[in-house]
């Protein structure tokens, strides 16, 4: 739907667009639009979502990964995927589950001693302060194996997994309370709390639902299991939940279905579950006072202990006026509290209405004990009509809600109608509908469920993509669609295929609220945040043996692993501690030992451990798995596993011809000379950087620090080279000199990058013409012969405009028609000197003009080249 543009006559839109565009790039856009069959609206939508290279997004989305057991991170408005966070599922790229430390986190999720290697993630939640996202921690639930995981948003890694000790399935989590005191997790399919068998015909007596309140330590970012408790609930199947905020802070709300307590049994001639579980017209919204319950849970007499976990029984909760039920339209799904906490919107999958409950009305009924009766378990029931603010007919299959900063504005997904509907929960009026493709589940507003929604966009998380993308076989990707909500009506901007699991909820946060770091303090165990027991610094590398236990303390830094040989006996238990000594941003090294099914990803400063039994004999290369440097392939070593009981016949050594002493000496001298020359280049760059006060610019200063990290390693190598040379071992001395050259190349590589960055920062600002000219210069291949600031295979162009009478005109003529000037004495002399003719690159008049502007800019900044 082109709602947004319908109101603007398209010829005006087209005209203004064409006008701006043609002046910018000679109708190039028109050509592209024609070739690709794009309308003006398409181009505007593209412009709204396009990030030029280097430009970052305004919002970051954390999407559940559904059955992949992971979390997916992407940017808005570009919809570019930024990261997959491994949570409940092993993930080798991150080393998750393949190194000892991350495996410990993954195994916290064992249930009754069993390893579980996947999860069904549904609801991510960002920690809150006063109901607003604080950008510190992310919690997410696993529906299949009731668990909650905590992810640290400083490094986007999973730090904790806790298992719900009494639930057998859980869906209504994770939801933070407004100051992150607790994380709410509601059960789904009712089951006995204990771990024993109970016949299904005792469903009403022994099966239970519930809500667990996980105590959260906001400083450490960990769930405190001992201070957590579960509120026992009837075996209604609890579903989504939300925590109160603002006026309703301290309370929780949880939906349910199957208040019929139907237990199916098609195999014994009963109607199926779906029929029996949706028989009644209403189910129950559970309303509970978690603040009061948390106080009750502190006293022994109020709790029962099951599987080592505190349960507050229903009768205790009722006795203290902390638990109530309100009828709600049958088989509801989402329950969403408004930013101020006053309105609670419930959507029923089988009802075309949304029901808006009003907190002040509910509170009054509770205060005056106005109940219409009790459920079979003695829980007081409040009257639905007296609790309702009102109901609105939205369409078929309403599921979930999100808010915008506009007062009363709410967005709801319609699963069956495949639409997003915008309406007002105060005036109860429908405002707009937008088609989506297809069958939307959750929708995601920007901080759209916090106390401070940011508006701008809604993402429709569609369950089906059907025909939207290239066919990749019967299993299709999911389709996340970005919708612009800044106008009067919604406008669908773009589709993003999401090929990892089936996401349910996603949460979006303003990017500037996140403060992830780029490196760890040297030797950190990233899973605990503490110093790793295997921390190893340069020079401390060693192999220790204790019986059949071999412990390796190793380091990784571009481009070597230390040690480079590890020899063990068959059956030895091998532990390899690895520290990535890098400080440079993004210099991750990976590590694996072939055939041993281990892998680690080591971010700068991180230490982690691999462990395995060397149970097969042979020679196993180990290597760095990230292309980290020009000598990445050389970043390797050998694990030698030998059988101590075997006699090995040694091979006859080949006689190879070697260099004469004179040849060796010549090579040594040459290597040293090359190093001296390279060092001179480095020194000139250093001088340039210092002369131009590089330390005033953080980006440049960081690069210089990285460069000196490399350069600082040279003296130690030089010492070894000189010692070898003195001892007459030139072979070895050459190898150390080579190592010095490697370090110099790495230094120069970063140093030159720093210089370029500095030049860009301190040079005069480039006008649009200068930028176009630089681009034309590059694309026209001029740089093949002309290097600015240097005589190369063509003359240096610095000052070229001054070299001739009427310089600009001369240069223009020469660029556009050089062959006409080959016979001019000056040009002839140049052709003879360089043995090359300036070719005609068929530049347009405009390109030529821009290049001249670029040449002027070079002259202005001549001191920098
Ligand atoms: S649920 Cu999947 S669409 Cu688990 Cu929140 Cu509604
Ligand atoms: Cu380190 Cu490749």
PDB file of C-alpha atoms and ligand atoms in Angstrom, residues 556-561 582 587-590 623-629 631-635, ligand 2:
ATOM      1  CA  UNK A 556      48.435 -16.107  19.928  1.00  0.00           C
ATOM      2  CA  UNK A 557      49.488 -12.912  18.213  1.00  0.00           C
ATOM      3  CA  UNK A 558      49.859 -12.025  14.533  1.00  0.00           C
ATOM      4  CA  UNK A 559      51.065 -14.302  13.064  1.00  0.00           C
ATOM      5  CA  UNK A 560      52.197 -17.061  15.344  1.00  0.00           C
ATOM      6  CA  UNK A 561      51.035 -19.484  17.944  1.00  0.00           C
ATOM      7  CA  UNK A 582      46.367  -8.553  20.621  1.00  0.00           C
ATOM      8  CA  UNK A 587      42.083  -8.869  15.699  1.00  0.00           C
ATOM      9  CA  UNK A 588      40.423 -12.114  16.681  1.00  0.00           C
ATOM     10  CA  UNK A 589      42.290 -15.399  16.318  1.00  0.00           C
ATOM     11  CA  UNK A 590      40.591 -18.752  16.099  1.00  0.00           C
ATOM     12  CA  UNK A 623      46.052 -23.466  13.226  1.00  0.00           C
ATOM     13  CA  UNK A 624      44.427 -20.086  13.496  1.00  0.00           C
ATOM     14  CA  UNK A 625      40.980 -20.149  11.915  1.00  0.00           C
ATOM     15  CA  UNK A 626      40.559 -16.401  11.309  1.00  0.00           C
ATOM     16  CA  UNK A 627      42.288 -14.764   8.356  1.00  0.00           C
ATOM     17  CA  UNK A 628      44.067 -12.348  10.662  1.00  0.00           C
ATOM     18  CA  UNK A 629      47.056 -11.151   8.679  1.00  0.00           C
ATOM     19  CA  UNK A 631      50.853 -14.522   7.261  1.00  0.00           C
ATOM     20  CA  UNK A 632      47.697 -16.073   8.630  1.00  0.00           C
ATOM     21  CA  UNK A 633      48.297 -19.374   6.841  1.00  0.00           C
ATOM     22  CA  UNK A 634      51.660 -19.591   8.574  1.00  0.00           C
ATOM     23  CA  UNK A 635      49.949 -19.217  11.971  1.00  0.00           C
TER      24      UNK A 635
HETATM   25 CU1  LIG B   2      45.501 -15.536  13.608  1.00  0.00          CU
HETATM   26 CU2  LIG B   2      44.887 -16.222  11.527  1.00  0.00          CU
END
